[in-house]
Amino acid sequence: MQRLVMQGELAASAVHEISNLLTIVLFNAGLLRERHKEDPQEARYIDPMLHAATLIATLCSQLRNLSRPAEARPRPIDLIEAARGTFRLLQQIMTRELVFEAPDDGPVLISADPAHIDQMLVNLVLNARDATRDEADRITVRVGRGPGSGSHIEVADSGTGMTAAVKRQLFKAFFTTKPPEQGTGLGLVTVQRLIRDMGGDIKVRSRAGKGTCVRLVFAPPAPPEAGIDEPHEDQLPAMPAQPG
């Protein structure tokens, strides 16, 4: 645990320094873009630089949330957009085939802290990566909604799967089937704690040699608080008689 804490502190410090340097890059690139906004020839060099710097800034923000998660601040969010943002980041750093699936008939609303969605999804996709044998294997991130079953996000892979014995120990702290230098046995424990803190649950389907699917089921967002109606005139208390 001390080693993990030290690694988290080191990562947070590195992200802080990178962010400081990146601010200079973004500021000066923005000035260049403004100066040459009427020159498409120059803009074709500046725009990709700004785009790349913005992606790095997003990566730094997400790494900061993973290494030093702030106090949970749940709010109504669209699970599709939250998951898609993390998925795009993972696409840039993963060598597996990644697929994203989501309903196309409107948002999937939940109440959650977006940083915790990042953390859970990254954990699950990295676990799926470690369970797949080669780059030809597929990992699918799927967002769904269903009456009675709650909105959910699941990560499915076509990897090695798990035996019944492994599944029974899946949520024990420090239990892992990975080599010592690759796993801590805390990823799924963390995901389980976060989803249950949100009032949701985690479900796992897996068979040896047939892959694994981990589903996070979210509690529906709380309805907005009812506004306090202004009293009608005939409901107001009578005003006391004025003296004199």
Short mmCIF file of C-alpha atoms in Angstrom, two decimals:
data_model
loop_
_atom_site.label_atom_id
_atom_site.label_comp_id
_atom_site.label_asym_id
_atom_site.label_seq_id
_atom_site.Cartn_x
_atom_site.Cartn_y
_atom_site.Cartn_z
CA MET A 1 0.00 0.00 0.00
CA GLN A 2 2.87 2.39 0.76
CA ARG A 3 4.35 1.69 -2.66
CA LEU A 4 1.02 2.41 -4.34
CA VAL A 5 0.66 5.66 -2.42
CA MET A 6 4.19 6.71 -3.43
CA GLN A 7 3.46 5.87 -7.07
CA GLY A 8 0.27 7.91 -6.94
CA GLU A 9 2.11 10.88 -5.43
CA LEU A 10 4.83 10.65 -8.07
CA ALA A 11 2.28 10.47 -10.89
CA ALA A 12 0.39 13.47 -9.49
CA SER A 13 3.59 15.50 -9.22
CA ALA A 14 4.61 14.63 -12.79
CA VAL A 15 1.17 15.57 -14.10
CA HIS A 16 1.37 18.90 -12.26
CA GLU A 17 4.72 19.75 -13.88
CA ILE A 18 3.55 18.66 -17.33
CA SER A 19 0.41 20.78 -16.95
CA ASN A 20 2.48 23.86 -16.11
CA LEU A 21 4.59 23.43 -19.24
CA LEU A 22 1.52 22.64 -21.32
CA THR A 23 -0.11 25.91 -20.28
CA ILE A 24 2.76 27.77 -21.99
CA VAL A 25 2.33 25.69 -25.16
CA LEU A 26 -1.44 26.27 -25.27
CA PHE A 27 -1.10 29.99 -24.57
CA ASN A 28 1.48 30.61 -27.30
CA ALA A 29 -0.26 28.35 -29.81
CA GLY A 30 -3.45 30.28 -29.15
CA LEU A 31 -1.65 33.55 -29.82
CA LEU A 32 -0.24 32.16 -33.07
CA ARG A 33 -3.70 30.97 -34.12
CA GLU A 34 -5.18 34.40 -33.45
CA ARG A 35 -2.38 36.16 -35.35
CA HIS A 36 -2.72 33.92 -38.41
CA LYS A 37 -6.48 33.30 -38.30
CA GLU A 38 -6.87 34.80 -41.79
CA ASP A 39 -4.08 32.66 -43.25
CA PRO A 40 -5.24 29.07 -43.95
CA GLN A 41 -1.72 28.08 -44.97
CA GLU A 42 -0.39 28.83 -41.48
CA ALA A 43 -3.51 27.54 -39.73
CA ARG A 44 -2.99 24.05 -41.13
CA TYR A 45 0.17 23.82 -39.02
CA ILE A 46 -1.15 25.55 -35.91
CA ASP A 47 -4.51 23.75 -35.58
CA PRO A 48 -3.03 20.23 -35.26
CA MET A 49 -0.62 21.57 -32.61
CA LEU A 50 -3.50 23.06 -30.62
CA HIS A 51 -5.52 19.87 -30.99
CA ALA A 52 -2.64 17.69 -29.77
CA ALA A 53 -1.94 20.00 -26.82
CA THR A 54 -5.63 19.92 -25.86
CA LEU A 55 -5.60 16.11 -25.91
CA ILE A 56 -2.54 16.10 -23.65
CA ALA A 57 -4.31 18.49 -21.27
CA THR A 58 -7.28 16.11 -21.15
CA LEU A 59 -4.98 13.18 -20.47
CA CYS A 60 -3.28 15.12 -17.64
CA SER A 61 -6.65 15.94 -16.10
CA GLN A 62 -7.75 12.31 -16.18
CA LEU A 63 -4.43 11.09 -14.78
CA ARG A 64 -4.75 13.62 -11.97
CA ASN A 65 -8.21 12.31 -11.15
CA LEU A 66 -6.88 8.75 -11.06
CA SER A 67 -3.87 9.49 -8.86
CA ARG A 68 -5.53 11.97 -6.50
CA PRO A 69 -9.29 11.54 -6.73
CA ALA A 70 -11.13 14.49 -5.27
CA GLU A 71 -14.09 14.14 -2.94
CA ALA A 72 -17.02 12.70 -4.86
CA ARG A 73 -19.26 15.35 -6.38
CA PRO A 74 -22.14 13.48 -7.99
CA ARG A 75 -24.36 15.31 -10.43
CA PRO A 76 -26.70 14.34 -13.28
CA ILE A 77 -24.56 13.38 -16.29
CA ASP A 78 -25.01 11.60 -19.60
CA LEU A 79 -23.33 8.22 -19.18
CA ILE A 80 -22.83 7.95 -22.95
CA GLU A 81 -20.81 11.15 -23.19
CA ALA A 82 -18.82 10.42 -20.02
CA ALA A 83 -17.90 6.93 -21.22
CA ARG A 84 -17.17 8.09 -24.77
CA GLY A 85 -14.66 10.66 -23.52
CA THR A 86 -12.72 8.03 -21.55
CA PHE A 87 -13.00 5.58 -24.45
CA ARG A 88 -11.36 8.06 -26.82
CA LEU A 89 -8.46 8.45 -24.41
CA LEU A 90 -8.03 4.69 -24.15
CA GLN A 91 -8.09 4.35 -27.93
CA GLN A 92 -4.93 6.45 -28.08
CA ILE A 93 -2.94 4.28 -25.68
CA MET A 94 -4.29 0.76 -26.28
CA THR A 95 -3.16 -1.74 -28.90
CA ARG A 96 -6.30 -3.90 -28.69
CA GLU A 97 -9.33 -3.52 -30.93
CA LEU A 98 -11.73 -1.31 -28.98
CA VAL A 99 -15.44 -1.00 -29.83
CA PHE A 100 -17.92 1.49 -28.34
CA GLU A 101 -21.66 0.83 -28.43
CA ALA A 102 -24.44 3.05 -27.06
CA PRO A 103 -28.12 3.84 -27.67
CA ASP A 104 -28.76 6.45 -30.35
CA ASP A 105 -32.14 7.59 -29.03
CA GLY A 106 -31.01 10.14 -26.47
CA PRO A 107 -28.86 10.47 -23.36
CA VAL A 108 -28.56 7.89 -20.58
CA LEU A 109 -28.82 9.97 -17.43
CA ILE A 110 -27.26 8.90 -14.13
CA SER A 111 -26.09 10.67 -10.99
CA ALA A 112 -22.31 10.28 -10.63
CA ASP A 113 -18.97 12.02 -10.38
CA PRO A 114 -17.44 12.01 -13.90
CA ALA A 115 -13.96 11.41 -12.42
CA HIS A 116 -15.22 8.17 -10.86
CA ILE A 117 -16.67 7.04 -14.19
CA ASP A 118 -13.19 7.59 -15.66
CA GLN A 119 -11.56 5.62 -12.88
CA MET A 120 -13.91 2.65 -13.08
CA LEU A 121 -13.87 2.42 -16.86
CA VAL A 122 -10.07 2.65 -17.08
CA ASN A 123 -9.72 -0.11 -14.47
CA LEU A 124 -12.11 -2.41 -16.31
CA VAL A 125 -10.59 -1.84 -19.76
CA LEU A 126 -7.04 -2.39 -18.46
CA ASN A 127 -8.20 -5.63 -16.81
CA ALA A 128 -9.75 -6.69 -20.12
CA ARG A 129 -6.50 -5.86 -21.91
CA ASP A 130 -4.55 -8.07 -19.50
CA ALA A 131 -7.04 -10.91 -20.01
CA THR A 132 -6.64 -10.89 -23.80
CA ARG A 133 -3.84 -12.79 -25.49
CA ASP A 134 -2.96 -10.61 -28.47
CA GLU A 135 -3.90 -7.50 -30.41
CA ALA A 136 -6.50 -9.40 -32.46
CA ASP A 137 -8.73 -9.79 -29.39
CA ARG A 138 -11.63 -7.37 -29.02
CA ILE A 139 -12.73 -5.27 -26.06
CA THR A 140 -16.23 -3.78 -26.18
CA VAL A 141 -17.44 -0.89 -24.04
CA ARG A 142 -21.23 -0.84 -24.09
CA VAL A 143 -23.67 1.65 -22.53
CA GLY A 144 -27.29 0.65 -22.12
CA ARG A 145 -30.57 1.42 -20.45
CA GLY A 146 -33.34 -0.88 -19.45
CA PRO A 147 -36.59 -0.59 -17.48
CA GLY A 148 -36.26 -2.46 -14.23
CA SER A 149 -32.54 -3.16 -14.67
CA GLY A 150 -31.20 0.39 -14.49
CA SER A 151 -28.78 2.16 -16.76
CA HIS A 152 -25.48 0.37 -17.10
CA ILE A 153 -22.06 0.28 -18.68
CA GLU A 154 -20.24 -2.95 -19.38
CA VAL A 155 -16.81 -3.97 -20.56
CA ALA A 156 -16.65 -7.28 -22.42
CA ASP A 157 -13.57 -9.04 -23.78
CA SER A 158 -12.85 -12.13 -25.84
CA GLY A 159 -9.99 -13.18 -23.58
CA THR A 160 -9.13 -16.08 -21.33
CA GLY A 161 -12.14 -15.85 -19.04
CA MET A 162 -12.22 -17.11 -15.45
CA THR A 163 -12.79 -20.38 -13.68
CA ALA A 164 -15.41 -20.65 -10.94
CA ALA A 165 -12.64 -20.71 -8.32
CA VAL A 166 -11.20 -17.41 -9.57
CA LYS A 167 -14.65 -15.77 -9.71
CA ARG A 168 -15.27 -16.61 -6.05
CA GLN A 169 -12.22 -14.56 -5.04
CA LEU A 170 -12.65 -11.76 -7.54
CA PHE A 171 -13.46 -9.02 -5.04
CA LYS A 172 -10.95 -9.96 -2.37
CA ALA A 173 -8.38 -7.22 -1.80
CA PHE A 174 -4.95 -8.10 -3.23
CA PHE A 175 -6.21 -11.22 -5.00
CA THR A 176 -4.83 -11.35 -8.55
CA THR A 177 -3.91 -13.92 -11.15
CA LYS A 178 -1.35 -11.54 -12.70
CA PRO A 179 2.40 -11.69 -12.08
CA PRO A 180 3.60 -9.56 -9.13
CA GLU A 181 5.00 -6.85 -11.42
CA GLN A 182 1.70 -6.49 -13.32
CA GLY A 183 -1.13 -6.54 -10.79
CA THR A 184 -2.00 -5.35 -7.29
CA GLY A 185 -5.37 -7.04 -6.84
CA LEU A 186 -7.02 -3.70 -6.03
CA GLY A 187 -8.60 -2.72 -9.37
CA LEU A 188 -11.92 -4.55 -9.10
CA VAL A 189 -12.12 -3.90 -5.35
CA THR A 190 -11.89 -0.17 -6.10
CA VAL A 191 -14.51 -0.41 -8.85
CA GLN A 192 -16.87 -2.31 -6.54
CA ARG A 193 -16.47 0.30 -3.78
CA LEU A 194 -17.09 3.22 -6.15
CA ILE A 195 -20.19 1.78 -7.81
CA ARG A 196 -21.72 0.78 -4.47
CA ASP A 197 -21.02 4.24 -3.06
CA MET A 198 -23.18 5.49 -5.94
CA GLY A 199 -26.00 3.15 -4.93
CA GLY A 200 -25.33 0.79 -7.83
CA ASP A 201 -23.93 -2.71 -8.23
CA ILE A 202 -21.39 -4.72 -10.20
CA LYS A 203 -22.13 -8.00 -12.00
CA VAL A 204 -19.63 -10.37 -13.63
CA ARG A 205 -20.21 -13.06 -16.27
CA SER A 206 -17.26 -15.20 -17.29
CA ARG A 207 -16.30 -18.69 -18.45
CA ALA A 208 -12.83 -20.11 -18.85
CA GLY A 209 -11.76 -19.66 -22.46
CA LYS A 210 -14.92 -17.71 -23.33
CA GLY A 211 -14.12 -14.18 -22.19
CA THR A 212 -15.50 -11.94 -19.47
CA CYS A 213 -18.20 -9.28 -19.20
CA VAL A 214 -18.30 -6.87 -16.24
CA ARG A 215 -21.44 -4.75 -15.92
CA LEU A 216 -21.83 -1.69 -13.69
CA VAL A 217 -25.48 -0.98 -12.92
CA PHE A 218 -26.27 2.56 -11.79
CA ALA A 219 -29.08 3.75 -9.56
CA PRO A 220 -31.47 6.10 -11.38
CA PRO A 221 -30.75 9.79 -10.81
CA ALA A 222 -32.71 11.39 -8.01
CA PRO A 223 -35.69 13.44 -9.23
CA PRO A 224 -35.20 17.20 -9.02
CA GLU A 225 -36.34 18.69 -5.75
CA ALA A 226 -39.82 20.07 -5.97
CA GLY A 227 -39.92 23.84 -5.88
CA ILE A 228 -41.66 25.62 -3.03
CA ASP A 229 -44.90 27.05 -4.35
CA GLU A 230 -45.62 30.66 -3.56
CA PRO A 231 -48.73 30.90 -1.37
CA HIS A 232 -51.84 32.31 -2.99
CA GLU A 233 -53.12 35.61 -1.72
CA ASP A 234 -56.00 33.96 0.11
CA GLN A 235 -53.53 31.71 1.96
CA LEU A 236 -51.50 34.57 3.42
CA PRO A 237 -52.00 35.35 7.11
CA ALA A 238 -54.09 38.39 7.81
CA MET A 239 -52.10 41.54 8.41
CA PRO A 240 -52.56 43.04 11.87
CA ALA A 241 -54.60 46.19 12.03
CA GLN A 242 -52.51 49.34 11.93
CA PRO A 243 -52.73 51.43 15.09
CA GLY A 244 -54.29 54.87 14.98
#
